[in-house]
């Protein structure tokens, strides 16, 4: 995908045929990317999954989450590097908030690396607050990295 600023970003459910586009973003974005198998399993078991893009264009970002027992949990949120800085992550979070509210989930949880400044800025601006730390949560080289556990209260 080439760098562009679009006004017609649209969010829709992720489908199995999106996975090639999703994997291309995933493998560029993360040092420890999810495998194709993980994405397929997430869709198969019915996790909530959306992509953001433009009609007729490739996928620019995606989010996967679970919603259960009154809580939503963001498993993966990722925007193609050439589409970052346009608040697309925020639009995906808005979609999850709407879904969580419709399923009577009042909290959204997620983990983030302390070193992930871009993600932390997004989450702080959105209203996530620090709830705890999960020691040695993420793989790393030479050593594992803690995760910050963040929580967001879904407005009634
Ligand atoms: C974290 C991420 C989802 C944010 O998505 P986004 O749609 O770019 O979010 P925003 O537009 O709100 O920008 C968030 C921050 O990213 C940074 N940013 C802005 N433009 C950027 C760009 N072109 N490239 C990289 N980072 C940029 C800024 O710090 C910005 O915060 P600010 O506007 O308060 O200065 C995205 O950077 C991403 O996919 N990163 C790789 C995967 C990842 O880390 N996911 C989160 C795991 S917890």
Tab-separated table of N, CA and C and ligand atoms in Angstrom:
chain	number	residue	atom	x	y	z
A	1	UNK	N	0.842	-1.196	0.000
A	1	UNK	CA	0.000	0.000	0.000
A	1	UNK	C	0.877	1.245	0.000
A	2	UNK	N	0.600	2.200	-0.845
A	2	UNK	CA	1.395	3.422	-0.853
A	2	UNK	C	0.842	4.401	0.172
A	3	UNK	N	1.710	5.330	0.621
A	3	UNK	CA	1.283	6.313	1.616
A	3	UNK	C	0.182	7.192	1.027
A	4	UNK	N	-0.850	7.388	1.781
A	4	UNK	CA	-1.943	8.236	1.312
A	4	UNK	C	-2.766	8.693	2.498
A	5	UNK	N	-3.464	9.773	2.309
A	5	UNK	CA	-4.415	10.224	3.311
A	5	UNK	C	-5.784	10.081	2.694
A	6	UNK	N	-6.613	9.256	3.298
A	6	UNK	CA	-7.928	8.977	2.754
A	6	UNK	C	-8.996	9.580	3.649
A	7	UNK	N	-10.060	10.013	3.045
A	7	UNK	CA	-11.174	10.517	3.851
A	7	UNK	C	-12.269	9.465	3.973
A	8	UNK	N	-12.131	8.378	3.209
A	8	UNK	CA	-13.223	7.401	3.157
A	8	UNK	C	-12.836	6.076	3.782
A	9	UNK	N	-12.128	6.139	4.895
A	9	UNK	CA	-11.775	4.889	5.567
A	9	UNK	C	-13.052	4.184	6.016
A	10	UNK	N	-13.081	2.893	5.813
A	10	UNK	CA	-14.252	2.123	6.225
A	10	UNK	C	-13.791	0.915	7.028
A	11	UNK	N	-14.589	0.569	8.025
A	11	UNK	CA	-14.272	-0.577	8.884
A	11	UNK	C	-15.274	-1.680	8.600
A	12	UNK	N	-14.765	-2.878	8.469
A	12	UNK	CA	-15.649	-4.037	8.271
A	12	UNK	C	-15.033	-5.233	8.981
A	13	UNK	N	-15.838	-6.267	9.120
A	13	UNK	CA	-15.350	-7.491	9.761
A	13	UNK	C	-14.205	-8.101	8.946
A	14	UNK	N	-13.209	-8.628	9.644
A	14	UNK	CA	-12.140	-9.348	8.960
A	14	UNK	C	-12.667	-10.677	8.440
A	15	UNK	N	-12.262	-11.020	7.220
A	15	UNK	CA	-12.652	-12.301	6.623
A	15	UNK	C	-11.389	-13.105	6.345
A	16	UNK	N	-11.537	-14.427	6.196
A	16	UNK	CA	-10.334	-15.233	5.925
A	16	UNK	C	-9.543	-14.725	4.720
A	17	UNK	N	-10.224	-14.185	3.718
A	17	UNK	CA	-9.470	-13.749	2.547
A	17	UNK	C	-8.680	-12.452	2.785
A	18	UNK	N	-8.868	-11.818	3.941
A	18	UNK	CA	-8.056	-10.644	4.292
A	18	UNK	C	-6.700	-11.041	4.873
A	19	UNK	N	-6.548	-12.306	5.207
A	19	UNK	CA	-5.401	-12.686	6.041
A	19	UNK	C	-4.052	-12.439	5.351
A	20	UNK	N	-3.989	-12.597	4.035
A	20	UNK	CA	-2.712	-12.310	3.354
A	20	UNK	C	-2.320	-10.846	3.545
A	21	UNK	N	-3.281	-9.939	3.374
A	21	UNK	CA	-2.995	-8.506	3.562
A	21	UNK	C	-2.638	-8.219	5.016
A	22	UNK	N	-3.365	-8.844	5.917
A	22	UNK	CA	-3.114	-8.648	7.345
A	22	UNK	C	-1.706	-9.131	7.708
A	23	UNK	N	-1.336	-10.293	7.197
A	23	UNK	CA	-0.006	-10.849	7.508
A	23	UNK	C	1.117	-9.962	6.986
A	24	UNK	N	0.899	-9.341	5.831
A	24	UNK	CA	1.927	-8.456	5.272
A	24	UNK	C	2.178	-7.289	6.221
A	25	UNK	N	1.133	-6.757	6.834
A	25	UNK	CA	1.284	-5.663	7.794
A	25	UNK	C	1.900	-6.202	9.084
A	26	UNK	N	1.371	-7.316	9.556
A	26	UNK	CA	1.804	-7.907	10.841
A	26	UNK	C	3.309	-8.191	10.853
A	27	UNK	N	3.811	-8.778	9.767
A	27	UNK	CA	5.219	-9.185	9.764
A	27	UNK	C	6.157	-7.980	9.668
A	28	UNK	N	5.646	-6.874	9.139
A	28	UNK	CA	6.454	-5.655	9.085
A	28	UNK	C	6.412	-4.918	10.418
A	29	UNK	N	5.262	-4.999	11.094
A	29	UNK	CA	5.036	-4.162	12.283
A	29	UNK	C	5.699	-4.723	13.543
A	30	UNK	N	5.771	-6.035	13.662
A	30	UNK	CA	6.194	-6.629	14.935
A	30	UNK	C	7.460	-7.459	14.784
A	31	UNK	N	8.292	-7.407	15.808
A	31	UNK	CA	9.450	-8.278	15.856
A	31	UNK	C	9.070	-9.729	16.101
A	32	UNK	N	7.922	-9.920	16.732
A	32	UNK	CA	7.426	-11.279	17.028
A	32	UNK	C	5.993	-11.379	16.502
A	33	UNK	N	5.854	-11.448	15.179
A	33	UNK	CA	4.501	-11.393	14.589
A	33	UNK	C	3.695	-12.657	14.838
A	34	UNK	N	2.378	-12.492	14.822
A	34	UNK	CA	1.491	-13.647	14.838
A	34	UNK	C	1.646	-14.405	13.525
A	35	UNK	N	1.405	-15.704	13.599
A	35	UNK	CA	1.456	-16.540	12.399
A	35	UNK	C	0.090	-16.520	11.703
A	36	UNK	N	0.083	-16.990	10.472
A	36	UNK	CA	-1.180	-17.144	9.737
A	36	UNK	C	-2.148	-18.038	10.524
A	37	UNK	N	-1.599	-19.062	11.132
A	37	UNK	CA	-2.415	-20.013	11.903
A	37	UNK	C	-3.170	-19.312	13.036
A	38	UNK	N	-2.494	-18.407	13.712
A	38	UNK	CA	-3.151	-17.700	14.823
A	38	UNK	C	-4.324	-16.873	14.299
A	39	UNK	N	-4.104	-16.131	13.194
A	39	UNK	CA	-5.209	-15.333	12.656
A	39	UNK	C	-6.374	-16.231	12.240
A	40	UNK	N	-6.053	-17.330	11.574
A	40	UNK	CA	-7.136	-18.230	11.122
A	40	UNK	C	-7.889	-18.803	12.318
A	41	UNK	N	-7.156	-19.173	13.352
A	41	UNK	CA	-7.807	-19.727	14.548
A	41	UNK	C	-8.697	-18.677	15.209
A	42	UNK	N	-8.211	-17.438	15.265
A	42	UNK	CA	-9.021	-16.366	15.878
A	42	UNK	C	-10.355	-16.222	15.142
A	43	UNK	N	-10.304	-16.248	13.816
A	43	UNK	CA	-11.551	-16.114	13.047
A	43	UNK	C	-12.418	-17.354	13.240
A	44	UNK	N	-11.778	-18.503	13.258
A	44	UNK	CA	-12.531	-19.760	13.374
A	44	UNK	C	-13.295	-19.837	14.689
A	45	UNK	N	-12.677	-19.379	15.767
A	45	UNK	CA	-13.349	-19.492	17.075
A	45	UNK	C	-14.269	-18.303	17.360
A	46	UNK	N	-14.318	-17.358	16.423
A	46	UNK	CA	-15.303	-16.282	16.557
A	46	UNK	C	-14.851	-15.073	17.338
A	47	UNK	N	-13.523	-14.882	17.475
A	47	UNK	CA	-13.060	-13.638	18.092
A	47	UNK	C	-13.520	-12.465	17.227
A	48	UNK	N	-13.680	-11.307	17.876
A	48	UNK	CA	-14.090	-10.123	17.113
A	48	UNK	C	-12.889	-9.635	16.324
A	49	UNK	N	-13.082	-9.384	15.049
A	49	UNK	CA	-11.953	-8.970	14.212
A	49	UNK	C	-12.454	-8.039	13.121
A	50	UNK	N	-11.764	-6.918	12.982
A	50	UNK	CA	-12.140	-5.927	11.974
A	50	UNK	C	-10.895	-5.511	11.184
A	51	UNK	N	-11.146	-5.049	9.971
A	51	UNK	CA	-10.093	-4.390	9.198
A	51	UNK	C	-10.579	-2.992	8.846
A	52	UNK	N	-9.613	-2.097	8.655
A	52	UNK	CA	-9.938	-0.753	8.177
A	52	UNK	C	-9.232	-0.568	6.839
A	53	UNK	N	-9.965	-0.009	5.896
A	53	UNK	CA	-9.395	0.222	4.570
A	53	UNK	C	-10.315	1.118	3.789
A	54	UNK	N	-10.020	1.233	2.522
A	54	UNK	CA	-10.889	2.003	1.638
A	54	UNK	C	-11.537	1.045	0.661
A	55	UNK	N	-12.735	1.370	0.195
A	55	UNK	CA	-13.362	0.496	-0.787
A	55	UNK	C	-12.417	0.270	-1.960
A	56	UNK	N	-12.173	-0.975	-2.285
A	56	UNK	CA	-11.318	-1.293	-3.426
A	56	UNK	C	-9.833	-1.235	-3.137
A	57	UNK	N	-9.461	-0.841	-1.914
A	57	UNK	CA	-8.037	-0.768	-1.577
A	57	UNK	C	-7.679	-1.858	-0.593
A	58	UNK	N	-6.374	-2.093	-0.463
A	58	UNK	CA	-5.934	-3.119	0.466
A	58	UNK	C	-6.184	-2.681	1.909
A	59	UNK	N	-6.053	-3.631	2.770
A	59	UNK	CA	-6.247	-3.401	4.207
A	59	UNK	C	-5.152	-2.461	4.731
A	60	UNK	N	-5.553	-1.465	5.522
A	60	UNK	CA	-4.595	-0.518	6.107
A	60	UNK	C	-4.361	-0.783	7.589
A	61	UNK	N	-5.207	-1.595	8.195
A	61	UNK	CA	-5.030	-1.899	9.612
A	61	UNK	C	-6.085	-2.880	10.070
A	62	UNK	N	-5.931	-3.353	11.307
A	62	UNK	CA	-6.858	-4.371	11.807
A	62	UNK	C	-6.820	-4.414	13.323
A	63	UNK	N	-7.851	-5.004	13.861
A	63	UNK	CA	-7.904	-5.223	15.317
A	63	UNK	C	-8.598	-6.542	15.589
A	64	UNK	N	-8.096	-7.276	16.571
A	64	UNK	CA	-8.750	-8.494	17.052
A	64	UNK	C	-8.966	-8.355	18.547
A	65	UNK	N	-10.105	-8.847	19.007
A	65	UNK	CA	-10.451	-8.705	20.421
A	65	UNK	C	-11.373	-9.840	20.837
A	66	UNK	N	-11.426	-10.041	22.136
A	66	UNK	CA	-12.434	-10.935	22.693
A	66	UNK	C	-13.398	-10.088	23.521
A	67	UNK	N	-14.624	-10.570	23.630
A	67	UNK	CA	-15.578	-9.954	24.553
A	67	UNK	C	-16.257	-11.093	25.302
A	68	UNK	N	-16.106	-11.078	26.612
A	68	UNK	CA	-16.696	-12.145	27.428
A	68	UNK	C	-16.791	-11.675	28.868
A	69	UNK	N	-17.820	-12.127	29.537
A	69	UNK	CA	-17.984	-11.869	30.976
A	69	UNK	C	-17.846	-10.388	31.330
A	70	UNK	N	-18.428	-9.542	30.492
A	70	UNK	CA	-18.439	-8.117	30.807
A	70	UNK	C	-17.151	-7.376	30.508
A	71	UNK	N	-16.190	-8.067	29.882
A	71	UNK	CA	-14.911	-7.423	29.568
A	71	UNK	C	-14.521	-7.677	28.124
A	72	UNK	N	-13.998	-6.647	27.502
A	72	UNK	CA	-13.379	-6.826	26.184
A	72	UNK	C	-11.869	-6.807	26.378
A	73	UNK	N	-11.174	-7.506	25.518
A	73	UNK	CA	-9.716	-7.573	25.611
A	73	UNK	C	-9.148	-7.424	24.208
A	74	UNK	N	-8.357	-6.388	24.006
A	74	UNK	CA	-7.722	-6.181	22.704
A	74	UNK	C	-6.539	-7.141	22.595
A	75	UNK	N	-6.566	-7.978	21.558
A	75	UNK	CA	-5.496	-8.950	21.355
A	75	UNK	C	-4.444	-8.428	20.388
A	76	UNK	N	-4.889	-7.646	19.420
A	76	UNK	CA	-3.962	-7.142	18.402
A	76	UNK	C	-4.589	-5.913	17.764
A	77	UNK	N	-3.831	-4.849	17.672
A	77	UNK	CA	-4.267	-3.631	16.982
A	77	UNK	C	-3.065	-3.146	16.198
A	78	UNK	N	-3.223	-3.025	14.907
A	78	UNK	CA	-2.059	-2.718	14.084
A	78	UNK	C	-2.477	-1.926	12.851
A	79	UNK	N	-1.683	-0.897	12.553
A	79	UNK	CA	-1.915	-0.065	11.375
A	79	UNK	C	-0.675	-0.139	10.492
A	80	UNK	N	-0.877	-0.284	9.206
A	80	UNK	CA	0.230	-0.301	8.253
A	80	UNK	C	1.087	0.946	8.467
A	81	UNK	N	2.400	0.776	8.411
A	81	UNK	CA	3.248	1.924	8.775
A	81	UNK	C	3.024	3.140	7.880
A	82	UNK	N	2.594	2.932	6.639
A	82	UNK	CA	2.376	4.097	5.771
A	82	UNK	C	1.022	4.763	6.022
A	83	UNK	N	0.210	4.195	6.902
A	83	UNK	CA	-1.100	4.791	7.202
A	83	UNK	C	-1.183	5.266	8.654
A	84	UNK	N	-0.053	5.268	9.348
A	84	UNK	CA	-0.074	5.673	10.764
A	84	UNK	C	-0.190	7.189	10.904
A	85	UNK	N	-0.568	7.610	12.080
A	85	UNK	CA	-0.670	9.038	12.348
A	85	UNK	C	-1.948	9.667	11.831
A	86	UNK	N	-2.902	8.847	11.383
A	86	UNK	CA	-4.175	9.368	10.868
A	86	UNK	C	-5.351	8.976	11.753
A	87	UNK	N	-5.022	8.532	12.970
A	87	UNK	CA	-6.058	8.176	13.937
A	87	UNK	C	-6.894	6.961	13.484
A	88	UNK	N	-6.312	6.094	12.655
A	88	UNK	CA	-7.065	4.895	12.257
A	88	UNK	C	-7.203	3.940	13.433
A	89	UNK	N	-6.168	3.884	14.276
A	89	UNK	CA	-6.267	3.051	15.471
A	89	UNK	C	-7.441	3.476	16.338
A	90	UNK	N	-7.631	4.775	16.428
A	90	UNK	CA	-8.751	5.310	17.217
A	90	UNK	C	-10.091	4.853	16.621
A	91	UNK	N	-10.185	4.856	15.309
A	91	UNK	CA	-11.444	4.426	14.681
A	91	UNK	C	-11.733	2.950	14.986
A	92	UNK	N	-10.673	2.139	14.992
A	92	UNK	CA	-10.884	0.722	15.333
A	92	UNK	C	-11.293	0.580	16.800
A	93	UNK	N	-10.686	1.381	17.673
A	93	UNK	CA	-11.099	1.323	19.079
A	93	UNK	C	-12.556	1.761	19.231
A	94	UNK	N	-12.961	2.785	18.470
A	94	UNK	CA	-14.365	3.213	18.522
A	94	UNK	C	-15.305	2.048	18.168
A	95	UNK	N	-14.896	1.260	17.187
A	95	UNK	CA	-15.717	0.120	16.759
A	95	UNK	C	-15.823	-0.906	17.880
A	96	UNK	N	-14.699	-1.153	18.545
A	96	UNK	CA	-14.732	-2.114	19.660
A	96	UNK	C	-15.578	-1.586	20.813
A	97	UNK	N	-15.459	-0.296	21.094
A	97	UNK	CA	-16.257	0.281	22.188
A	97	UNK	C	-17.750	0.102	21.886
A	98	UNK	N	-18.143	0.374	20.650
A	98	UNK	CA	-19.557	0.217	20.282
A	98	UNK	C	-19.992	-1.240	20.432
A	99	UNK	N	-19.125	-2.153	20.013
A	99	UNK	CA	-19.456	-3.581	20.124
A	99	UNK	C	-19.522	-4.005	21.593
A	100	UNK	N	-18.566	-3.521	22.370
A	100	UNK	CA	-18.549	-3.868	23.802
A	100	UNK	C	-19.830	-3.371	24.466
A	101	UNK	N	-20.205	-2.138	24.139
A	101	UNK	CA	-21.421	-1.586	24.757
A	101	UNK	C	-22.637	-2.429	24.365
A	102	UNK	N	-22.692	-2.849	23.124
A	102	UNK	CA	-23.853	-3.633	22.678
A	102	UNK	C	-23.903	-5.008	23.341
A	103	UNK	N	-22.758	-5.461	23.876
A	103	UNK	CA	-22.715	-6.764	24.555
A	103	UNK	C	-22.584	-6.599	26.075
A	104	UNK	N	-22.923	-5.410	26.558
A	104	UNK	CA	-22.905	-5.115	28.001
A	104	UNK	C	-21.527	-5.346	28.631
A	105	UNK	N	-20.478	-5.116	27.871
A	105	UNK	CA	-19.126	-5.157	28.455
A	105	UNK	C	-18.757	-3.740	28.853
A	106	UNK	N	-18.339	-3.566	30.113
A	106	UNK	CA	-18.098	-2.200	30.574
A	106	UNK	C	-16.626	-1.834	30.685
A	107	UNK	N	-15.737	-2.777	30.400
A	107	UNK	CA	-14.300	-2.514	30.500
A	107	UNK	C	-13.585	-3.085	29.275
A	108	UNK	N	-12.595	-2.343	28.798
A	108	UNK	CA	-11.722	-2.854	27.736
A	108	UNK	C	-10.308	-2.899	28.294
A	109	UNK	N	-9.685	-4.052	28.172
A	109	UNK	CA	-8.320	-4.255	28.666
A	109	UNK	C	-7.371	-4.476	27.501
A	110	UNK	N	-6.142	-4.111	27.712
A	110	UNK	CA	-5.109	-4.459	26.731
A	110	UNK	C	-3.742	-4.403	27.395
A	111	UNK	N	-2.782	-5.068	26.771
A	111	UNK	CA	-1.385	-4.999	27.202
A	111	UNK	C	-0.590	-4.212	26.159
A	112	UNK	N	0.410	-3.480	26.639
A	112	UNK	CA	1.277	-2.735	25.724
A	112	UNK	C	2.694	-2.746	26.277
A	113	UNK	N	3.663	-2.793	25.362
A	113	UNK	CA	5.057	-2.707	25.796
A	113	UNK	C	5.347	-1.298	26.299
A	114	UNK	N	6.056	-1.186	27.422
A	114	UNK	CA	6.450	0.153	27.888
A	114	UNK	C	7.221	0.932	26.826
A	115	UNK	N	7.939	0.224	25.957
A	115	UNK	CA	8.751	0.884	24.923
A	115	UNK	C	7.936	1.341	23.707
A	116	UNK	N	6.656	0.994	23.666
A	116	UNK	CA	5.840	1.281	22.478
A	116	UNK	C	5.179	2.662	22.616
A	117	UNK	N	5.975	3.683	22.331
A	117	UNK	CA	5.525	5.060	22.560
A	117	UNK	C	4.289	5.416	21.745
A	118	UNK	N	4.253	5.021	20.470
A	118	UNK	CA	3.110	5.382	19.614
A	118	UNK	C	1.818	4.800	20.175
A	119	UNK	N	1.872	3.528	20.532
A	119	UNK	CA	0.668	2.884	21.060
A	119	UNK	C	0.265	3.515	22.392
A	120	UNK	N	1.242	3.795	23.232
A	120	UNK	CA	0.896	4.384	24.541
A	120	UNK	C	0.280	5.764	24.376
A	121	UNK	N	0.743	6.518	23.379
A	121	UNK	CA	0.141	7.839	23.146
A	121	UNK	C	-1.314	7.677	22.698
A	122	UNK	N	-1.535	6.742	21.778
A	122	UNK	CA	-2.914	6.489	21.326
A	122	UNK	C	-3.811	6.114	22.504
A	123	UNK	N	-3.366	5.158	23.300
A	123	UNK	CA	-4.226	4.657	24.384
A	123	UNK	C	-4.457	5.728	25.453
A	124	UNK	N	-3.417	6.511	25.758
A	124	UNK	CA	-3.584	7.559	26.770
A	124	UNK	C	-4.582	8.604	26.274
A	125	UNK	N	-4.438	8.998	25.021
A	125	UNK	CA	-5.360	9.991	24.471
A	125	UNK	C	-6.786	9.452	24.471
A	126	UNK	N	-6.906	8.145	24.235
A	126	UNK	CA	-8.246	7.548	24.156
A	126	UNK	C	-8.913	7.462	25.528
A	127	UNK	N	-8.108	7.408	26.572
A	127	UNK	CA	-8.687	7.339	27.915
A	127	UNK	C	-8.352	6.069	28.678
A	128	UNK	N	-7.433	5.270	28.139
A	128	UNK	CA	-6.991	4.085	28.886
A	128	UNK	C	-6.124	4.529	30.063
A	129	UNK	N	-6.253	3.820	31.169
A	129	UNK	CA	-5.437	4.121	32.341
A	129	UNK	C	-4.663	2.870	32.774
A	130	UNK	N	-3.515	3.140	33.408
A	130	UNK	CA	-2.650	2.045	33.834
A	130	UNK	C	-3.308	1.263	34.967
A	131	UNK	N	-3.398	-0.048	34.812
A	131	UNK	CA	-4.032	-0.848	35.852
A	131	UNK	C	-3.079	-1.800	36.536
A	132	UNK	N	-1.971	-2.102	35.861
A	132	UNK	CA	-1.017	-3.028	36.470
A	132	UNK	C	0.092	-3.353	35.496
A	133	UNK	N	0.966	-4.242	35.928
A	133	UNK	CA	2.105	-4.644	35.099
A	133	UNK	C	2.177	-6.168	35.083
A	134	UNK	N	2.374	-6.717	33.901
A	134	UNK	CA	2.567	-8.164	33.790
A	134	UNK	C	4.059	-8.395	33.526
A	135	UNK	N	4.779	-8.909	34.536
A	135	UNK	CA	6.237	-9.054	34.381
A	135	UNK	C	6.606	-10.057	33.283
A	136	UNK	N	7.630	-9.730	32.536
A	136	UNK	CA	8.194	-10.639	31.512
A	136	UNK	C	7.136	-11.179	30.553
A	137	UNK	N	6.226	-10.358	30.173
A	137	UNK	CA	5.074	-10.792	29.371
A	137	UNK	C	5.449	-11.008	27.897
A	138	UNK	N	6.283	-10.103	27.381
A	138	UNK	CA	6.592	-10.141	25.946
A	138	UNK	C	7.950	-10.774	25.672
A	139	UNK	N	8.065	-11.521	24.573
A	139	UNK	CA	9.393	-11.987	24.181
A	139	UNK	C	10.279	-10.799	23.832
A	140	UNK	N	11.578	-10.954	23.973
A	140	UNK	CA	12.493	-9.865	23.664
A	140	UNK	C	13.901	-10.384	23.521
A	141	UNK	N	14.759	-9.553	22.993
A	141	UNK	CA	16.142	-9.939	22.790
A	141	UNK	C	17.019	-8.784	23.277
A	142	UNK	N	17.829	-8.949	24.317
A	142	UNK	CA	18.207	-10.232	24.907
A	142	UNK	C	17.259	-10.692	26.019
A	143	UNK	N	16.360	-9.820	26.524
A	143	UNK	CA	15.501	-10.328	27.605
A	143	UNK	C	14.054	-9.948	27.361
A	144	UNK	N	13.163	-10.638	28.031
A	144	UNK	CA	11.736	-10.389	27.874
A	144	UNK	C	11.382	-9.016	28.414
A	145	UNK	N	10.226	-8.503	27.971
A	145	UNK	CA	9.803	-7.163	28.387
A	145	UNK	C	8.479	-7.273	29.149
A	146	UNK	N	8.359	-6.446	30.180
A	146	UNK	CA	7.091	-6.390	30.913
A	146	UNK	C	5.986	-5.858	30.004
A	147	UNK	N	4.744	-6.098	30.387
A	147	UNK	CA	3.602	-5.458	29.735
A	147	UNK	C	2.935	-4.524	30.723
A	148	UNK	N	2.528	-3.353	30.228
A	148	UNK	CA	1.638	-2.504	31.005
A	148	UNK	C	0.225	-2.959	30.699
A	149	UNK	N	-0.551	-3.199	31.740
A	149	UNK	CA	-1.954	-3.547	31.560
A	149	UNK	C	-2.762	-2.244	31.665
A	150	UNK	N	-3.487	-1.932	30.605
A	150	UNK	CA	-4.281	-0.713	30.560
A	150	UNK	C	-5.762	-1.059	30.527
A	151	UNK	N	-6.567	-0.188	31.105
A	151	UNK	CA	-8.012	-0.418	31.165
A	151	UNK	C	-8.766	0.837	30.740
A	152	UNK	N	-9.870	0.609	30.075
A	152	UNK	CA	-10.735	1.708	29.613
A	152	UNK	C	-12.162	1.386	30.049
A	153	UNK	N	-12.820	2.376	30.634
A	153	UNK	CA	-14.203	2.183	31.051
A	153	UNK	C	-15.128	2.619	29.922
A	154	UNK	N	-15.932	1.692	29.459
A	154	UNK	CA	-16.852	1.979	28.353
A	154	UNK	C	-17.939	2.931	28.863
A	155	UNK	N	-18.100	4.092	28.202
A	155	UNK	CA	-19.140	5.014	28.658
A	155	UNK	C	-20.523	4.382	28.527
A	156	UNK	N	-21.378	4.658	29.475
A	156	UNK	CA	-22.728	4.053	29.452
A	156	UNK	C	-23.514	4.548	28.238
B	1	LIG	C1	0.128	1.903	17.754
B	1	LIG	C2	-0.614	2.115	16.425
B	1	LIG	C3	-1.746	1.100	16.321
B	1	LIG	C4	-1.193	3.526	16.431
B	1	LIG	O1	-2.059	3.656	15.310
B	1	LIG	P1	-2.295	5.081	14.584
B	1	LIG	O2	-3.547	4.961	13.817
B	1	LIG	O3	-1.063	5.503	13.866
B	1	LIG	O4	-2.507	6.021	15.864
B	1	LIG	P2	-2.517	7.611	15.925
B	1	LIG	O5	-2.734	8.216	14.581
B	1	LIG	O6	-3.448	7.949	17.018
B	1	LIG	O7	-1.027	7.963	16.393
B	1	LIG	C5	-0.573	7.501	17.651
B	1	LIG	C6	0.859	7.967	17.841
B	1	LIG	O8	1.687	7.372	16.850
B	1	LIG	C7	2.770	8.272	16.551
B	1	LIG	N1	2.775	8.525	15.108
B	1	LIG	C8	2.135	9.487	14.408
B	1	LIG	N2	2.412	9.377	13.102
B	1	LIG	C9	3.223	8.314	12.977
B	1	LIG	C10	3.835	7.702	11.871
B	1	LIG	N3	3.672	8.163	10.639
B	1	LIG	N4	4.591	6.618	12.103
B	1	LIG	C11	4.757	6.144	13.349
B	1	LIG	N5	4.190	6.693	14.445
B	1	LIG	C12	3.438	7.762	14.252
B	1	LIG	C13	2.549	9.534	17.338
B	1	LIG	O9	3.307	9.437	18.519
B	1	LIG	C14	1.081	9.449	17.649
B	1	LIG	O10	0.715	10.099	18.830
B	1	LIG	P3	0.466	11.692	18.826
B	1	LIG	O11	-0.444	11.982	17.668
B	1	LIG	O12	-0.183	11.935	20.149
B	1	LIG	O13	1.800	12.317	18.654
B	1	LIG	C15	0.377	1.982	15.239
B	1	LIG	O14	1.489	2.817	15.468
B	1	LIG	C16	0.837	0.568	15.016
B	1	LIG	O15	0.180	-0.214	14.346
B	1	LIG	N6	2.026	0.203	15.565
B	1	LIG	C17	2.591	-1.150	15.369
B	1	LIG	C18	1.765	-2.211	16.053
B	1	LIG	C19	1.564	-1.907	17.506
B	1	LIG	O16	2.490	-1.512	18.216
B	1	LIG	N7	0.325	-2.090	17.961
B	1	LIG	C20	-0.060	-1.867	19.337
B	1	LIG	C21	0.250	-3.040	20.171
B	1	LIG	S1	-0.251	-2.768	21.861
